[in-house]
XYZ file of N, CA and C in Angstrom:
582
model
N 49.915 -63.088 -132.552
C 50.423 -61.881 -132.975
C 49.127 -60.897 -132.311
N 47.990 -61.321 -132.911
C 46.829 -60.379 -132.825
C 46.569 -59.894 -131.251
N 46.487 -61.233 -130.432
C 46.406 -61.229 -128.760
C 47.014 -60.163 -128.293
N 48.450 -60.403 -128.758
C 49.452 -59.226 -128.066
C 49.238 -57.998 -128.371
N 48.793 -57.714 -129.618
C 48.261 -56.295 -129.921
C 46.962 -55.820 -129.276
N 46.055 -56.918 -128.817
C 45.145 -56.430 -128.203
C 45.508 -55.821 -126.760
N 46.439 -56.739 -126.190
C 46.954 -56.683 -124.984
C 47.622 -55.354 -124.386
N 48.831 -55.159 -125.560
C 49.132 -53.771 -125.779
C 48.377 -52.723 -125.827
N 47.193 -52.672 -126.618
C 46.587 -51.746 -126.611
C 45.653 -51.497 -125.181
N 45.032 -52.485 -124.587
C 44.500 -52.516 -123.270
C 45.063 -52.211 -122.358
N 46.590 -52.300 -122.224
C 47.416 -52.048 -121.425
C 47.547 -50.454 -121.282
N 47.670 -49.845 -122.900
C 47.958 -48.499 -123.036
C 46.703 -47.853 -122.595
N 45.181 -48.483 -122.240
C 44.351 -47.375 -121.956
C 43.145 -47.635 -122.864
N 43.234 -48.174 -124.052
C 42.284 -48.530 -124.994
C 40.870 -48.831 -124.299
N 40.082 -48.329 -124.710
C 38.710 -48.598 -123.797
C 37.741 -49.370 -124.327
N 37.608 -49.455 -125.906
C 36.687 -49.695 -126.910
C 37.642 -50.997 -127.778
N 36.986 -52.267 -128.301
C 37.469 -52.855 -129.296
C 36.708 -52.978 -130.303
N 36.727 -52.979 -131.674
C 36.007 -53.238 -132.513
C 36.758 -54.214 -133.361
N 36.041 -55.545 -133.470
C 36.837 -56.393 -134.042
C 36.036 -57.157 -135.098
N 36.858 -57.757 -136.401
C 36.028 -58.708 -137.627
C 36.176 -59.470 -136.936
N 35.002 -60.662 -136.719
C 34.831 -61.943 -136.388
C 34.641 -62.628 -137.806
N 34.109 -64.025 -137.535
C 33.669 -64.400 -138.977
C 32.583 -65.821 -138.706
N 31.950 -66.129 -139.301
C 31.105 -67.312 -139.317
C 31.745 -68.437 -139.084
N 33.066 -68.577 -139.597
C 33.996 -69.763 -139.509
C 33.856 -70.229 -137.997
N 33.651 -69.393 -136.975
C 33.893 -69.578 -135.715
C 32.496 -70.363 -135.062
N 31.636 -70.674 -136.012
C 30.747 -71.956 -136.102
C 30.992 -73.187 -136.248
N 32.034 -73.414 -136.835
C 32.372 -74.625 -137.290
C 31.430 -75.516 -138.268
N 31.385 -76.431 -137.936
C 30.533 -77.602 -138.612
C 28.945 -77.345 -138.016
N 28.756 -76.519 -137.528
C 27.384 -76.385 -137.228
C 26.344 -76.036 -138.514
N 25.248 -76.634 -138.388
C 24.420 -76.263 -139.872
C 22.978 -75.610 -138.972
N 22.609 -75.034 -139.881
C 20.924 -74.034 -139.451
C 21.229 -73.051 -138.927
N 20.343 -72.416 -138.566
C 20.089 -70.696 -137.897
C 21.127 -70.787 -136.662
N 22.119 -70.218 -136.562
C 22.992 -69.820 -135.286
C 22.984 -68.460 -134.658
N 22.749 -68.509 -133.727
C 22.727 -67.130 -132.637
C 24.080 -67.019 -132.151
N 24.313 -65.943 -131.663
C 25.709 -65.574 -131.054
C 26.279 -66.610 -130.102
N 25.182 -67.084 -129.184
C 25.428 -67.916 -128.110
C 26.271 -69.196 -128.339
N 25.701 -69.579 -129.929
C 26.008 -71.005 -130.081
C 27.678 -71.347 -129.873
N 28.173 -72.545 -129.934
C 29.283 -72.995 -129.764
C 29.888 -73.661 -130.716
N 30.806 -73.271 -131.705
C 31.126 -74.299 -132.791
C 31.960 -75.392 -132.437
N 31.785 -76.687 -133.503
C 32.480 -77.840 -133.221
C 33.362 -78.126 -134.571
N 34.344 -78.861 -134.440
C 35.070 -79.108 -135.887
C 35.891 -77.586 -136.279
N 36.308 -77.064 -135.465
C 37.006 -75.459 -135.623
C 38.244 -75.551 -136.718
N 38.374 -74.795 -137.341
C 39.493 -74.533 -138.265
C 40.622 -73.810 -137.007
N 41.731 -73.973 -137.554
C 42.885 -73.081 -136.748
C 42.321 -71.652 -136.845
N 42.165 -71.235 -138.029
C 41.463 -69.889 -138.240
C 40.572 -69.214 -136.996
N 39.540 -70.195 -136.971
C 38.245 -69.860 -135.950
C 38.857 -70.039 -134.504
N 39.611 -70.977 -134.235
C 39.954 -70.940 -132.790
C 40.954 -69.726 -132.464
N 41.629 -69.031 -133.297
C 42.473 -68.310 -132.904
C 41.118 -67.135 -132.942
N 40.459 -66.838 -133.397
C 39.502 -65.711 -133.412
C 38.894 -65.727 -132.316
N 38.339 -67.148 -131.650
C 37.791 -67.488 -130.684
C 38.510 -67.015 -129.328
N 39.914 -67.678 -129.537
C 40.862 -67.351 -128.574
C 41.115 -65.743 -128.186
N 40.861 -65.130 -129.100
C 40.817 -63.516 -128.979
C 39.690 -62.935 -128.491
N 38.499 -63.328 -129.025
C 37.179 -63.263 -128.146
C 36.964 -63.576 -126.950
N 37.725 -64.484 -126.459
C 37.669 -65.106 -125.029
C 38.299 -64.223 -124.025
N 39.412 -63.787 -124.682
C 40.408 -62.775 -124.273
C 39.543 -61.447 -123.561
N 39.095 -60.995 -124.755
C 38.078 -60.049 -124.548
C 37.347 -59.993 -123.290
N 36.536 -61.107 -123.189
C 35.710 -61.330 -122.776
C 36.100 -61.703 -120.728
N 36.948 -62.432 -120.843
C 37.671 -62.540 -119.451
C 38.375 -61.409 -119.028
N 38.847 -60.368 -119.654
C 39.644 -59.558 -119.198
C 38.184 -58.065 -118.908
N 37.139 -58.382 -119.163
C 36.153 -57.508 -119.306
C 36.172 -56.409 -119.921
N 36.936 -56.343 -121.108
C 37.009 -55.254 -122.073
C 35.832 -54.911 -122.992
N 35.595 -53.868 -122.985
C 34.405 -53.442 -123.716
C 34.809 -53.775 -125.517
N 33.854 -54.452 -126.174
C 34.054 -54.906 -127.070
C 32.672 -54.924 -128.222
N 33.230 -55.025 -129.361
C 31.744 -54.971 -130.438
C 32.551 -56.086 -131.282
N 32.201 -57.480 -131.498
C 32.749 -58.403 -132.154
C 31.552 -58.726 -133.347
N 32.224 -58.334 -134.558
C 31.248 -58.245 -135.978
C 31.779 -59.525 -136.576
N 30.716 -60.625 -136.286
C 30.823 -61.898 -136.895
C 30.033 -62.302 -138.075
N 30.920 -61.867 -139.269
C 30.402 -61.451 -140.698
C 30.180 -63.112 -141.286
N 29.143 -62.957 -142.314
C 28.771 -64.512 -142.565
C 29.509 -64.169 -144.067
N 28.986 -64.373 -145.165
C 29.651 -64.586 -146.350
C 29.519 -63.534 -147.347
N 30.316 -62.663 -147.029
C 30.517 -61.271 -147.536
C 30.717 -61.277 -149.145
N 29.991 -60.666 -150.013
C 30.430 -60.651 -151.239
C 30.244 -59.113 -151.843
N 31.252 -59.005 -152.916
C 30.992 -57.706 -153.597
C 31.981 -57.321 -154.244
N 32.498 -55.745 -154.660
C 33.324 -55.546 -155.795
C 34.964 -55.927 -155.026
N 35.718 -56.323 -155.681
C 37.125 -56.256 -155.093
C 37.206 -57.528 -154.504
N 36.386 -58.588 -154.679
C 36.540 -60.055 -154.216
C 37.802 -60.826 -154.572
N 38.266 -61.745 -153.750
C 39.474 -62.462 -154.225
C 38.926 -63.111 -155.638
N 39.706 -63.407 -156.797
C 39.202 -63.830 -157.824
C 38.734 -65.282 -157.670
N 39.344 -65.722 -156.414
C 39.030 -67.202 -156.333
C 37.679 -67.506 -155.507
N 36.969 -66.303 -155.001
C 35.776 -66.200 -154.348
C 34.712 -67.172 -155.105
N 33.658 -67.596 -154.757
C 32.547 -67.991 -155.690
C 32.122 -66.998 -156.439
N 31.850 -65.515 -156.050
C 30.869 -64.734 -157.017
C 31.950 -64.462 -158.031
N 33.210 -64.033 -157.367
C 34.247 -64.010 -158.659
C 34.393 -64.673 -159.682
N 34.640 -65.962 -159.540
C 34.687 -67.231 -159.971
C 33.436 -67.271 -161.206
N 32.916 -67.256 -160.736
C 31.140 -67.338 -161.436
C 31.512 -66.291 -162.469
N 31.380 -64.896 -161.932
C 31.635 -63.736 -162.733
C 32.565 -63.859 -164.086
N 33.366 -64.358 -163.814
C 34.843 -64.719 -164.730
C 34.455 -65.535 -165.618
N 33.913 -66.700 -164.897
C 33.691 -67.931 -166.370
C 32.733 -67.689 -166.881
N 31.512 -67.144 -166.646
C 30.358 -66.426 -167.441
C 30.755 -65.744 -168.205
N 31.867 -64.468 -167.704
C 32.081 -63.797 -169.055
C 32.551 -64.241 -169.778
N 33.520 -65.266 -170.058
C 34.397 -65.944 -170.935
C 33.400 -67.194 -171.702
N 32.333 -67.180 -171.047
C 31.539 -68.413 -171.642
C 31.530 -69.594 -171.070
N 32.594 -69.777 -170.305
C 32.909 -71.045 -169.692
C 32.109 -71.430 -168.622
N 31.673 -73.338 -168.476
C 31.142 -73.325 -167.402
C 31.807 -73.819 -166.294
N 31.209 -73.216 -164.841
C 31.893 -73.017 -163.591
C 31.813 -74.553 -162.792
N 32.812 -75.646 -162.335
C 32.566 -76.465 -161.963
C 32.702 -76.223 -160.384
N 31.170 -76.563 -159.902
C 30.877 -76.078 -158.437
C 31.044 -77.354 -157.773
N 31.947 -77.376 -156.826
C 31.853 -78.431 -155.807
C 30.873 -78.161 -154.369
N 30.450 -79.064 -153.762
C 29.788 -78.942 -152.730
C 28.359 -78.318 -153.155
N 27.995 -78.510 -154.033
C 26.730 -78.004 -154.403
C 25.345 -78.196 -153.691
N 25.388 -79.066 -152.782
C 24.385 -79.352 -152.030
C 24.529 -78.347 -150.473
N 25.144 -77.018 -150.691
C 25.298 -76.198 -149.433
C 24.607 -74.722 -149.989
N 24.314 -74.421 -148.802
C 23.453 -72.997 -148.854
C 24.352 -72.262 -147.951
N 24.470 -70.790 -148.330
C 25.112 -69.833 -147.432
C 24.204 -68.990 -147.232
N 24.895 -67.852 -145.989
C 24.202 -66.557 -145.510
C 25.097 -65.635 -146.282
N 24.666 -65.203 -147.783
C 25.379 -64.292 -148.279
C 24.976 -62.944 -147.786
N 25.780 -61.860 -147.538
C 25.709 -60.528 -147.303
C 26.427 -59.601 -148.234
N 25.993 -58.654 -148.822
C 26.327 -57.622 -149.734
C 27.236 -56.732 -148.830
N 28.485 -56.433 -149.435
C 29.467 -55.833 -148.628
C 29.015 -54.420 -148.112
N 28.072 -53.805 -148.632
C 27.709 -52.531 -148.206
C 26.726 -52.777 -147.012
N 25.994 -53.461 -146.970
C 25.001 -53.790 -145.911
C 25.914 -54.309 -144.787
N 27.027 -54.952 -144.951
C 27.898 -55.096 -143.734
C 28.692 -53.904 -142.993
N 29.257 -53.116 -144.234
C 29.486 -51.564 -143.707
C 28.414 -50.919 -142.958
N 27.073 -51.040 -143.533
C 25.893 -50.340 -142.780
C 25.801 -50.996 -141.036
N 25.809 -52.291 -141.149
C 25.512 -52.899 -140.086
C 26.889 -52.320 -139.083
N 27.891 -52.435 -139.416
C 29.003 -51.969 -138.725
C 28.938 -50.457 -137.957
N 28.420 -49.692 -139.239
C 28.454 -48.062 -138.860
C 27.344 -47.814 -137.838
N 25.824 -48.940 -138.057
C 25.356 -48.423 -136.664
C 25.331 -49.097 -135.317
N 26.302 -50.329 -135.695
C 26.896 -50.885 -134.275
C 27.881 -49.682 -133.436
N 28.667 -49.332 -134.371
C 29.605 -48.303 -133.813
C 29.097 -47.095 -133.329
N 27.995 -46.817 -134.030
C 27.333 -45.167 -133.668
C 26.714 -45.372 -132.019
N 26.563 -46.647 -131.898
C 25.628 -46.965 -130.768
C 26.492 -47.346 -129.600
N 26.727 -46.434 -128.809
C 27.714 -46.601 -127.259
C 26.968 -48.227 -126.772
N 25.722 -48.337 -126.422
C 25.832 -49.210 -125.602
C 25.533 -50.533 -126.284
N 25.999 -50.581 -127.664
C 25.990 -51.906 -128.594
C 27.409 -52.755 -127.991
N 27.425 -53.964 -127.259
C 28.682 -54.471 -126.719
C 28.273 -55.777 -127.284
N 29.476 -56.822 -127.096
C 29.424 -57.965 -127.286
C 29.333 -58.599 -128.909
N 29.187 -59.745 -128.978
C 29.147 -60.331 -130.432
C 27.712 -60.205 -130.970
N 28.123 -59.902 -132.451
C 26.660 -59.618 -133.427
C 26.751 -60.423 -134.548
N 25.827 -60.986 -135.044
C 26.075 -61.796 -136.392
C 25.654 -60.850 -137.366
N 26.365 -60.457 -138.402
C 26.180 -59.731 -139.843
C 26.233 -60.748 -140.708
N 24.554 -60.863 -141.323
C 24.343 -61.863 -142.470
C 22.810 -61.233 -142.948
N 22.441 -61.778 -143.736
C 21.060 -61.736 -144.250
C 20.003 -62.498 -143.908
N 20.379 -63.351 -142.691
C 19.424 -64.116 -142.352
C 18.726 -65.012 -143.032
N 18.971 -65.274 -144.212
C 18.671 -65.950 -145.461
C 19.475 -67.306 -146.002
N 19.214 -68.336 -146.184
C 20.064 -69.190 -147.225
C 19.765 -69.127 -148.660
N 21.050 -68.991 -149.301
C 21.254 -69.026 -150.715
C 21.970 -70.005 -151.107
N 21.504 -71.050 -151.840
C 22.211 -72.248 -152.412
C 23.289 -71.562 -153.457
N 24.536 -72.604 -153.466
C 25.558 -72.116 -153.900
C 25.263 -72.118 -155.412
N 24.636 -73.261 -156.019
C 24.194 -73.128 -157.205
C 23.495 -72.157 -157.431
N 22.442 -71.803 -156.955
C 21.794 -70.480 -157.175
C 22.159 -69.608 -157.243
N 23.419 -69.082 -156.559
C 23.894 -67.945 -156.426
C 25.155 -67.918 -158.023
N 25.403 -68.847 -158.258
C 25.991 -69.117 -159.655
C 25.237 -68.751 -161.020
N 24.046 -69.588 -160.589
C 23.218 -69.344 -161.745
C 22.618 -68.044 -161.925
N 22.284 -67.282 -161.035
C 22.199 -65.504 -161.194
C 22.908 -65.079 -161.985
N 24.519 -65.239 -161.851
C 25.584 -64.563 -162.658
C 25.319 -64.999 -164.028
N 25.278 -66.263 -164.239
C 25.128 -66.955 -165.474
C 23.996 -66.390 -166.578
N 22.588 -66.179 -165.639
C 21.673 -65.403 -166.107
C 21.903 -64.220 -166.734
N 22.790 -63.348 -165.974
C 22.863 -61.969 -165.995
C 23.579 -62.085 -167.632
N 24.087 -62.657 -167.945
C 25.222 -62.958 -169.111
C 24.527 -63.681 -170.279
N 23.395 -64.223 -169.798
C 22.147 -65.103 -170.856
C 22.660 -66.249 -171.071
N 23.351 -67.024 -170.208
C 23.766 -68.258 -170.283
C 22.986 -68.979 -169.030
N 22.999 -70.305 -169.592
C 22.411 -71.349 -168.551
C 23.315 -71.950 -167.674
N 22.754 -72.303 -166.090
C 23.703 -72.988 -165.183
C 22.688 -73.676 -164.598
N 22.482 -75.178 -164.798
C 21.704 -75.962 -164.237
C 21.878 -75.793 -162.670
N 20.747 -75.382 -161.766
C 20.784 -75.466 -160.198
C 20.363 -76.688 -159.930
N 21.247 -77.655 -159.133
C 20.936 -78.814 -159.028
C 19.949 -79.091 -157.431
N 18.826 -79.928 -157.864
C 17.535 -80.004 -156.770
C 18.411 -80.904 -155.678
N 18.789 -80.453 -154.743
C 19.262 -81.435 -153.740
C 18.203 -81.724 -152.645
N 17.854 -82.795 -151.925
C 16.774 -83.210 -151.139
C 17.256 -82.448 -149.729
N 18.482 -82.738 -149.450
C 19.082 -82.403 -148.150
C 20.214 -81.140 -148.622
N 19.977 -80.127 -147.873
C 20.837 -78.862 -148.163
C 21.227 -78.467 -146.853
N 22.799 -78.383 -147.138
C 23.645 -78.226 -145.477
C 23.673 -76.823 -145.738
N 23.128 -75.809 -144.504
C 23.064 -74.495 -144.727
C 23.779 -73.837 -143.094
N 24.065 -72.907 -143.201
C 24.889 -71.959 -141.845
C 24.364 -70.657 -142.353
N 23.143 -70.502 -141.370
C 22.644 -69.147 -141.405
C 22.435 -68.128 -140.337
N 22.775 -66.853 -140.446
C 22.838 -65.788 -138.968
C 21.445 -65.726 -138.645
N 21.197 -65.847 -137.139
C 20.296 -65.258 -136.773
C 20.356 -64.093 -136.093
N 19.996 -63.016 -136.972
C 19.955 -61.383 -136.846
C 19.429 -60.869 -135.940
N 18.792 -61.794 -135.198
C 17.611 -60.969 -134.237
C 18.407 -59.959 -133.028
N 19.767 -60.297 -132.886
C 20.420 -59.256 -131.742
C 20.455 -57.856 -132.437
N 20.960 -58.101 -133.627
C 21.375 -56.876 -134.352
C 20.278 -55.945 -134.489
N 19.156 -56.731 -134.878
C 18.154 -55.953 -135.089
C 17.435 -55.314 -133.939
N 17.356 -55.820 -132.758
C 17.048 -55.692 -131.382
C 17.752 -53.831 -130.854
N 19.033 -54.227 -130.923
C 20.012 -53.288 -130.637
C 20.096 -52.219 -131.155
N 20.182 -52.065 -132.829
C 20.348 -50.778 -133.472
C 19.544 -50.737 -134.458
N 18.386 -51.768 -134.873
C 17.556 -51.434 -135.787
C 18.242 -51.931 -137.044
N 18.914 -52.871 -137.531
C 19.546 -52.794 -138.575
C 18.900 -53.662 -139.026
N 18.599 -53.881 -140.607
C 18.051 -54.970 -141.575
C 19.255 -54.729 -142.695
N 19.225 -55.961 -143.505
C 20.019 -55.478 -144.651
C 19.163 -54.903 -146.009
N 19.721 -54.169 -146.739
C 19.119 -53.506 -147.991
C 19.054 -54.219 -149.072
N 19.977 -55.268 -149.328
C 20.485 -55.921 -150.804
C 19.988 -57.122 -150.370
N 19.189 -57.481 -151.469
C 18.932 -59.102 -151.796
C 19.691 -59.903 -152.358
N 19.915 -60.820 -152.834
C 20.927 -61.777 -153.546
C 20.787 -60.945 -155.028
N 19.752 -60.768 -155.607
C 19.693 -60.250 -157.175
C 20.103 -59.001 -157.159
N 19.653 -57.955 -155.808
C 20.298 -56.795 -156.169
C 21.639 -56.441 -155.900
N 22.059 -57.282 -154.895
C 23.832 -57.414 -154.554
C 24.526 -58.106 -155.853
N 23.965 -58.941 -156.347
C 24.838 -59.594 -157.636
C 24.978 -58.412 -158.748
N 23.583 -57.622 -158.707
C 23.737 -56.951 -159.976
C 24.331 -55.611 -159.527
N 24.799 -55.451 -158.358
C 25.670 -54.114 -158.096
C 27.200 -54.723 -158.354
N 27.264 -55.942 -157.798
C 28.686 -56.499 -158.000
C 29.160 -56.509 -159.858
N 28.254 -57.123 -160.578
C 28.451 -57.225 -161.984
C 28.245 -55.527 -162.689
N 27.965 -54.830 -162.105
C 27.808 -53.284 -162.504
C 28.862 -52.604 -162.054
N 29.510 -52.937 -160.826
C 30.416 -52.177 -160.271
C 31.337 -51.828 -161.474
């Protein structure tokens, strides 16, 4: 469906496409990833995104592809990590965390909006851009910060091997001088106080 919509707009003369991508396009890749990395073990969602990106590239259509990492902030789905931690901590219940040996590149929603604003304001900004903090944060560490806010303990597991997916943000910094403003602590505080 999305590809047909893009084709229709392209056929009608649309010159620029700004599209939300996803870090899930990297599949099972671990470590710091740049925009040129090719993912493996992709979900259907990621494959569909990449087919759309491939279409834009092969048709030489001008595009900005915002490859967002793990966005968090107000109005998140209640089953997301941060919302689940918040609701559990608020009720004084312990959250069961699966995959506790994983780190993710969490990025606060206002930083994502700022990145997209900077990119769309720069006509020469074209192609794929990772939008992330560039820093890994452990899943249990993220949950622990929420519990600490409520004066509760949450044991952060110490894992010797920590699987992570982290945005290499050099390209967006070079093209439009963007850096995230929010740390994990300040982003979580914004979320809780919202």
